């Protein structure tokens, strides 16, 4: 995938504006009135945090905490970066925050990384701050980019030991923390910019300050329940002087309001006691997100990058870069009743045709004969398209202050994208006040104080969110985008992609049946990728994951024939295609509405499924359901509009979100929409009926017809887009006529996916915005599957039946796999035993390496003096209770090895070393000459070698809480050594 394709496709999809009923572009106040009122109240923080406490309790109670997920990447594609910083006193310690992938630290320019923020009540990060000495870290949770997967946080966290441990410091209703600033004079003084709820209104937004290290907070500046603080910048010479950028924005499933009357920039000269608006920066209805950068080398210089959602008043004066001989909208507006008829017929006809006026040639002749004058033609065009002559939106402007932020003047525009709400940002070279970076779709550099700009980092993925100059050597530049992290040593002229972090954001997943099987994922702004299930991070080549589709990767489906040669991929808003991986043939699999149909409305992640009754049959959906009998090459609609057909703003809404076909009965199909409507057909689409949706207006995240019972169907609904974090999961056994909630055992976490186990009836898997859960009794009770996986949003799940593995698409840490063998073995009979050893694999002496014959005799290269780690015996066991476990190996009833471990409740795998005594240094010099023939055959260094358990049969014993379980295993002789020289 070419990186530019992805963002350009995104741009095309997001440059939709809210339109009035008469076709006119709405003002921001009209947009707010039509799409965002009444105000919405989300779930309160206390209820949500109780959900986290419930999850923690369930993790302690789970029988599966000892079963470990393994991460299989990908790492090569990156993930959305939101902030990059380093402590002033230790700039080699670079910290990088990802939107949903965590907080990481590197001390060797990205060669190795330490993850720092894995198991808190929130995984999404908006901003972080690090003290000058590097000891204290603050993390503000909840991404501030207001994207469709900008997850809400739970407040702010603090670490005083470089991220080893964390303390929750409150501000629970902030949800999206956009900036944190530490006073360099006193690290207990901290300012926090709370942007507030994304999908609902709340008064707890604005600027907060603590003077006691976070024990108490004061809201020192607020505007209203719609307007939050996006940025805070502190004068580097006087920490009492700050600028705070306020942004009114609101997101609904059907519209994004990216500016409003509450937006403005404020200044304080007295550490937040009083504030005044900065009159020379954008404010009011058209003012969007603004970012501030203060120059460290000359604190009189301050820059502001502002998203301006107003008509461009300078549009008429701009150079439109169009050759002579063409009539454009701007050239037309300069005409009069007298000059219009003088325009040549060909360009006039072409212009009228571009305005979609019928019979353009006839109209052009009427204009030239003066039957139609300028005013009449202009009205004719505006009646057809009210926005034809309306200037475009301004988008990003850059302002500069030379008096320490008291007044600003506009110095340039960097309007390369119409969705600056997503990434408006600016920063200054710490050694040169005229060297500035500004970012959006591209990243730009100015060396003349923001007057003119040049694109940098052109080898990197687009859609930028962060950049950081190394203060010792500003030519060393770290850059973060939707494609991950990049490092440059020459001001961005060339970059190196840091591709060793598995922080991808998959939205959908599928598996094939090859050996080894492959995993397919659609990734946010990183296309569709395919990788082997055996991928081993740190050992496998990153190139083992390959790109097979572009755009914002979304739905994936694999044709089961030949174990998966044909795959269907998609990018945003229904751009489905088929791919034959053997021949490289690719074809469009996007349905085309019949003539005279309304335009198709596709969800961002629109569904496509392959029929389980014949793989040539494919279903795909917009607001209607389409069926293809030839692998998606052509479709026919088999339904009317199956949504509530609610008004759309600038985001397609009332779309079909999920499709499920009964694998037991041909013609039984269920459809769930984002507006909460659920419908079904029992006759292949000839007739449709509404199902009484359990939650009538909640987004249907998943619908699933059972493979075990004709009438059984499951539906998951999701309140994320209303800041409702409850779990909604229902089961029907009568084709959806009546529903029973099966979410009673789940914590307050939005549900994204539910799957049946393909071989075990009543075994269900659920992916929520925090992790994976399993039920062994069709939803009556639930348990966490959390071993080895941080708290993460799970967007999709798949089960590979042959290998009996569960595969999870985590929207933040790429893909994880969990073997299901022991999940299936949890039975009442097993629990009744209390303590049981399940498996002790036999062990073979010898490392198995080249020219190795036995433990202690491993052959390294001459230069390598390192001894291999001790071999171990492994034991998998089940315990009804947690506690200290003693693991023993016995021979003829005597203990020969013993160790203690902390056993979790449930399944555990522990290991015990088989070394009896370590190796001793071999003395220098030659060994003595042998005195006998027997001496000649003896290893002269035998007494110095490590000693291990010998071959034979042993007893493995596990003891916990007074209970003991035993099993036997063997240590076998090594394989015969190979030839030598």
XYZ file of C-alpha atoms in Angstrom, residues 258-654:
397
model
C -15.720 20.621 14.674
C -16.122 24.268 15.767
C -18.452 26.479 17.756
C -19.062 29.771 19.502
C -17.236 28.659 22.659
C -13.891 28.307 20.862
C -11.232 30.898 21.805
C -7.721 31.275 23.213
C -7.214 32.673 26.724
C -4.183 34.113 28.497
C -3.248 34.347 32.165
C -0.390 36.369 33.668
C -0.961 35.170 37.230
C -0.782 31.361 37.125
C -4.452 30.870 36.309
C -6.166 33.199 38.787
C -7.591 35.375 36.006
C -7.845 34.910 32.253
C -8.497 37.119 29.238
C -9.369 36.229 25.643
C -6.689 36.759 23.036
C -8.655 38.873 20.595
C -6.231 38.481 17.693
C -6.687 34.699 17.349
C -9.730 32.962 15.801
C -12.737 32.687 18.076
C -16.441 32.022 17.806
C -18.591 29.753 15.620
C -15.991 29.147 12.922
C -13.042 28.590 15.255
C -11.943 24.992 15.635
C -8.972 23.291 17.225
C -5.970 25.545 17.965
C -2.487 24.450 19.002
C 0.171 26.710 20.577
C 3.982 26.495 20.396
C 6.214 28.784 22.493
C 9.777 29.423 21.404
C 12.354 28.404 23.998
C 15.169 30.332 22.356
C 13.169 33.584 22.201
C 10.110 33.482 24.479
C 8.704 36.610 22.877
C 7.860 34.448 19.872
C 4.744 32.267 20.046
C 3.010 30.406 17.221
C -0.583 29.246 16.898
C -1.950 26.769 14.360
C -5.699 27.233 14.087
C -8.389 25.245 12.285
C -10.799 27.819 10.858
C -14.174 26.410 9.783
C -15.355 29.543 7.969
C -15.835 30.481 4.346
C -12.600 31.720 2.843
C -13.082 35.463 2.394
C -9.911 35.637 0.282
C -11.029 32.974 -2.159
C -11.746 35.424 -4.971
C -8.222 36.868 -4.780
C -6.371 33.569 -4.735
C -4.475 32.221 -7.713
C -6.611 29.291 -8.864
C -3.838 28.035 -11.165
C -6.133 27.399 -14.132
C -4.949 27.996 -17.719
C -6.588 30.559 -19.964
C -9.555 29.520 -22.060
C -11.593 27.999 -19.220
C -14.514 29.489 -17.325
C -14.406 28.747 -13.611
C -16.729 29.726 -10.764
C -14.439 32.568 -9.724
C -14.041 33.865 -13.275
C -17.805 33.689 -13.709
C -18.396 35.839 -10.610
C -16.272 38.586 -12.127
C -18.605 38.823 -15.133
C -21.569 41.161 -15.635
C -24.702 41.213 -17.747
C -22.618 42.946 -20.394
C -19.530 40.708 -20.406
C -21.159 37.292 -19.931
C -22.539 37.021 -23.513
C -19.067 37.672 -24.841
C -17.701 34.388 -23.452
C -17.004 31.861 -26.186
C -19.605 29.156 -26.606
C -17.392 26.107 -25.917
C -16.020 27.187 -22.492
C -19.415 28.602 -21.537
C -21.124 25.303 -22.371
C -18.485 23.369 -20.431
C -18.982 25.617 -17.413
C -22.759 25.244 -17.473
C -22.367 21.490 -17.823
C -20.071 21.441 -14.750
C -22.919 23.098 -12.839
C -25.143 20.137 -13.779
C -27.612 22.286 -15.673
C -29.727 20.333 -18.176
C -29.162 20.998 -21.884
C -26.032 23.091 -21.271
C -25.482 23.850 -24.973
C -28.987 25.305 -25.326
C -28.530 27.408 -22.187
C -25.170 28.670 -23.470
C -26.808 29.834 -26.703
C -29.514 31.625 -24.706
C -26.811 33.382 -22.689
C -24.899 34.462 -25.784
C -28.125 35.726 -27.391
C -28.896 37.631 -24.151
C -32.126 35.690 -23.535
C -30.566 34.658 -20.191
C -28.541 37.260 -18.332
C -25.850 36.923 -15.651
C -28.235 37.120 -12.674
C -30.596 34.583 -14.191
C -27.837 32.073 -14.954
C -26.343 32.516 -11.488
C -29.730 31.844 -9.898
C -30.290 28.839 -12.172
C -26.991 27.362 -11.003
C -27.598 28.139 -7.300
C -31.066 26.606 -7.471
C -29.445 23.411 -8.735
C -26.477 23.555 -6.371
C -26.723 26.149 -3.581
C -23.025 25.853 -2.728
C -21.620 26.123 -6.247
C -20.317 29.658 -5.731
C -19.668 29.368 -2.011
C -15.991 29.694 -1.041
C -14.316 26.627 0.484
C -13.583 26.321 4.187
C -10.397 28.094 5.299
C -8.913 25.138 7.224
C -5.541 25.641 8.949
C -3.966 29.067 9.440
C -0.712 29.862 11.252
C -0.370 32.911 13.511
C 2.696 34.447 15.141
C 3.194 36.623 18.190
C 6.302 38.692 18.869
C 5.188 40.035 22.234
C 5.025 36.846 24.275
C 1.523 35.845 23.221
C -0.329 39.085 23.936
C -1.164 39.727 20.286
C -0.939 37.612 17.158
C -0.951 38.188 13.418
C -1.666 35.676 10.688
C 1.470 34.820 8.744
C 0.416 31.942 6.465
C -2.004 29.166 5.623
C -1.238 25.444 5.555
C -4.614 24.150 4.424
C -3.635 20.793 2.964
C -6.611 18.924 4.409
C -10.244 19.594 5.272
C -10.165 17.577 8.464
C -7.787 19.573 10.642
C -9.908 18.676 13.690
C -7.946 15.431 13.515
C -4.386 16.719 13.662
C -3.799 20.496 13.761
C -0.406 20.966 15.458
C 2.730 23.087 15.601
C 6.151 23.093 17.310
C 9.334 25.222 17.290
C 13.003 24.334 17.040
C 14.294 24.902 20.609
C 17.379 26.720 19.276
C 15.808 28.810 16.513
C 12.539 30.714 16.853
C 12.116 30.894 13.070
C 12.376 27.132 12.472
C 8.833 25.804 12.774
C 7.022 22.542 12.061
C 3.304 22.408 11.333
C 1.380 19.239 10.626
C -1.805 17.832 9.272
C -2.125 15.560 6.249
C 1.547 16.411 5.439
C 4.201 17.688 7.844
C 5.675 21.049 6.843
C 8.769 22.994 7.838
C 9.325 26.739 7.728
C 12.711 28.391 8.300
C 11.446 31.972 7.927
C 9.111 32.279 10.883
C 6.110 30.442 9.341
C 5.850 32.639 6.249
C 6.633 29.910 3.718
C 6.635 26.144 4.032
C 8.278 23.053 2.593
C 7.070 19.497 2.953
C 9.417 17.145 4.844
C 9.437 13.443 5.749
C 7.980 12.567 2.383
C 9.054 8.949 2.756
C 6.819 8.523 5.787
C 3.144 7.729 6.208
C 0.883 10.782 6.154
C -1.611 12.093 8.760
C 0.744 13.533 11.384
C 0.018 14.106 15.048
C 3.322 14.776 16.809
C 6.907 15.916 16.325
C 9.797 16.497 18.726
C 13.142 18.238 18.212
C 16.131 16.877 20.163
C 17.191 19.997 22.136
C 20.895 19.129 21.871
C 20.795 18.679 18.126
C 17.522 19.852 16.531
C 18.386 18.252 13.211
C 17.484 15.036 15.011
C 13.738 14.897 14.742
C 11.127 12.396 15.917
C 7.850 12.351 13.961
C 4.586 10.513 14.678
C 1.696 9.811 12.318
C -1.064 7.302 11.636
C 1.676 5.089 10.225
C 3.684 5.026 13.439
C 6.992 6.541 14.473
C 9.855 7.936 12.367
C 13.321 9.235 13.199
C 15.324 11.711 11.133
C 18.848 13.043 11.538
C 18.559 15.798 8.933
C 15.474 17.852 9.769
C 13.155 15.379 8.072
C 14.828 15.301 4.678
C 15.014 11.516 5.125
C 13.497 9.319 7.816
C 13.832 5.862 9.337
C 10.629 4.017 10.170
C 10.655 2.510 13.655
C 8.973 -0.775 12.795
C 9.513 -2.934 15.866
C 6.417 -2.058 17.888
C 3.196 -4.050 17.524
C 0.844 -1.107 17.992
C -1.455 -1.545 14.990
C -5.170 -0.757 15.154
C -7.076 -3.575 13.403
C -10.820 -3.222 12.990
C -11.617 -6.641 11.492
C -10.016 -10.076 11.305
C -10.236 -13.352 9.387
C -8.195 -16.552 9.135
C -7.573 -19.087 6.386
C -6.835 -22.801 6.668
C -3.312 -22.961 5.205
C -0.429 -24.639 7.068
C 0.496 -22.588 8.972
C -2.712 -20.630 8.772
C -2.659 -16.937 7.905
C -4.321 -14.054 9.702
C -5.919 -11.188 7.752
C -6.643 -7.800 9.315
C -8.032 -4.457 8.215
C -6.063 -1.652 9.898
C -6.919 1.972 10.618
C -5.223 3.983 7.844
C -2.845 1.106 7.128
C -4.727 -1.044 4.646
C -5.346 -4.775 4.844
C -2.478 -7.030 5.886
C -1.800 -10.751 5.885
C 0.622 -12.554 8.181
C 1.456 -16.078 9.366
C -0.011 -17.296 12.632
C 3.464 -18.573 13.557
C 4.971 -15.071 13.453
C 7.450 -14.698 16.325
C 8.075 -11.097 17.330
C 11.774 -10.336 17.569
C 12.749 -13.359 15.483
C 10.500 -13.404 12.421
C 11.150 -10.877 9.695
C 8.776 -7.932 9.885
C 8.239 -8.386 6.152
C 6.387 -11.653 6.846
C 3.320 -9.443 7.209
C 2.395 -8.177 3.744
C -0.093 -5.562 2.535
C -2.885 -6.834 0.272
C -5.209 -3.811 0.313
C -5.122 -0.049 0.827
C -7.058 2.722 2.519
C -8.426 2.414 6.025
C -8.576 -1.353 6.101
C -11.892 -2.700 7.310
C -13.864 -5.890 6.681
C -12.100 -9.109 5.599
C -13.605 -12.408 4.428
C -11.797 -15.567 3.271
C -13.207 -18.021 0.720
C -12.774 -21.495 2.314
C -11.971 -23.265 -0.985
C -8.364 -24.408 -1.328
C -7.920 -23.332 2.291
C -8.202 -19.652 1.389
C -6.792 -18.586 -1.986
C -9.482 -15.923 -2.474
C -9.919 -13.123 0.032
C -12.234 -10.113 0.147
C -10.859 -6.879 1.568
C -12.296 -3.415 2.047
C -11.458 0.123 2.969
C -13.696 2.790 4.425
C -17.324 3.272 3.407
C -17.834 0.131 1.356
C -14.801 -0.030 -0.942
C -14.876 -3.848 -1.121
C -12.774 -5.873 -3.529
C -11.957 -9.503 -4.215
C -8.423 -10.829 -4.600
C -7.239 -14.148 -5.997
C -3.907 -14.563 -4.228
C -2.682 -17.176 -6.717
C -3.288 -15.149 -9.887
C -3.253 -11.624 -8.381
C -6.584 -10.950 -10.103
C -8.467 -8.220 -8.251
C -12.054 -7.114 -8.837
C -14.487 -4.659 -7.328
C -16.905 -6.308 -4.912
C -18.772 -3.114 -4.058
C -22.499 -3.149 -4.830
C -23.777 -0.497 -7.244
C -27.304 0.775 -6.476
C -29.842 0.293 -9.276
C -30.708 3.307 -11.426
C -32.956 5.810 -9.621
C -32.040 4.368 -6.218
C -30.914 6.838 -3.526
C -27.126 6.977 -3.057
C -25.735 4.062 -1.098
C -24.853 4.722 2.552
C -22.029 2.456 3.667
C -20.769 2.210 7.224
C -17.099 3.062 7.851
C -16.566 -0.696 8.375
C -19.273 -2.034 6.065
C -20.025 -5.758 6.190
C -19.381 -8.425 3.564
C -19.901 -12.123 4.273
C -19.447 -15.316 2.262
C -22.398 -17.696 2.392
C -21.770 -20.897 4.319
C -24.069 -22.646 1.797
C -21.893 -21.867 -1.255
C -18.751 -19.723 -1.361
C -19.682 -18.067 -4.670
C -22.553 -16.373 -2.834
C -21.558 -13.105 -1.205
C -23.661 -10.650 0.796
C -22.750 -6.979 1.166
C -24.723 -4.091 2.646
C -25.201 -0.335 2.605
C -28.667 0.670 3.809
C -29.910 -2.255 1.691
C -28.723 -5.843 1.580
C -27.188 -7.031 -1.704
C -26.503 -10.601 -2.836
C -24.043 -11.822 -5.443
C -23.900 -15.273 -7.000
C -20.546 -14.625 -8.698
C -18.112 -13.683 -5.939
C -19.187 -10.063 -5.649
C -18.646 -9.169 -9.297
C -22.309 -8.222 -9.700
C -25.066 -7.826 -7.124
C -28.810 -7.496 -6.881
C -30.535 -5.835 -3.926
C -32.653 -8.300 -1.946
C -34.124 -5.864 0.549
C -35.588 -2.403 0.941
C -33.854 0.117 3.210
C -33.326 -1.907 6.395
C -32.399 1.083 8.564
C -34.488 3.742 10.278
C -33.279 6.150 7.551
C -32.411 8.886 10.035
C -30.968 12.209 8.817
C -27.255 12.190 8.015
C -24.941 15.077 8.741
C -21.349 14.847 7.551
C -20.974 11.153 8.507
C -22.945 8.369 6.781
C -25.481 7.010 9.260
C -28.451 4.671 9.226
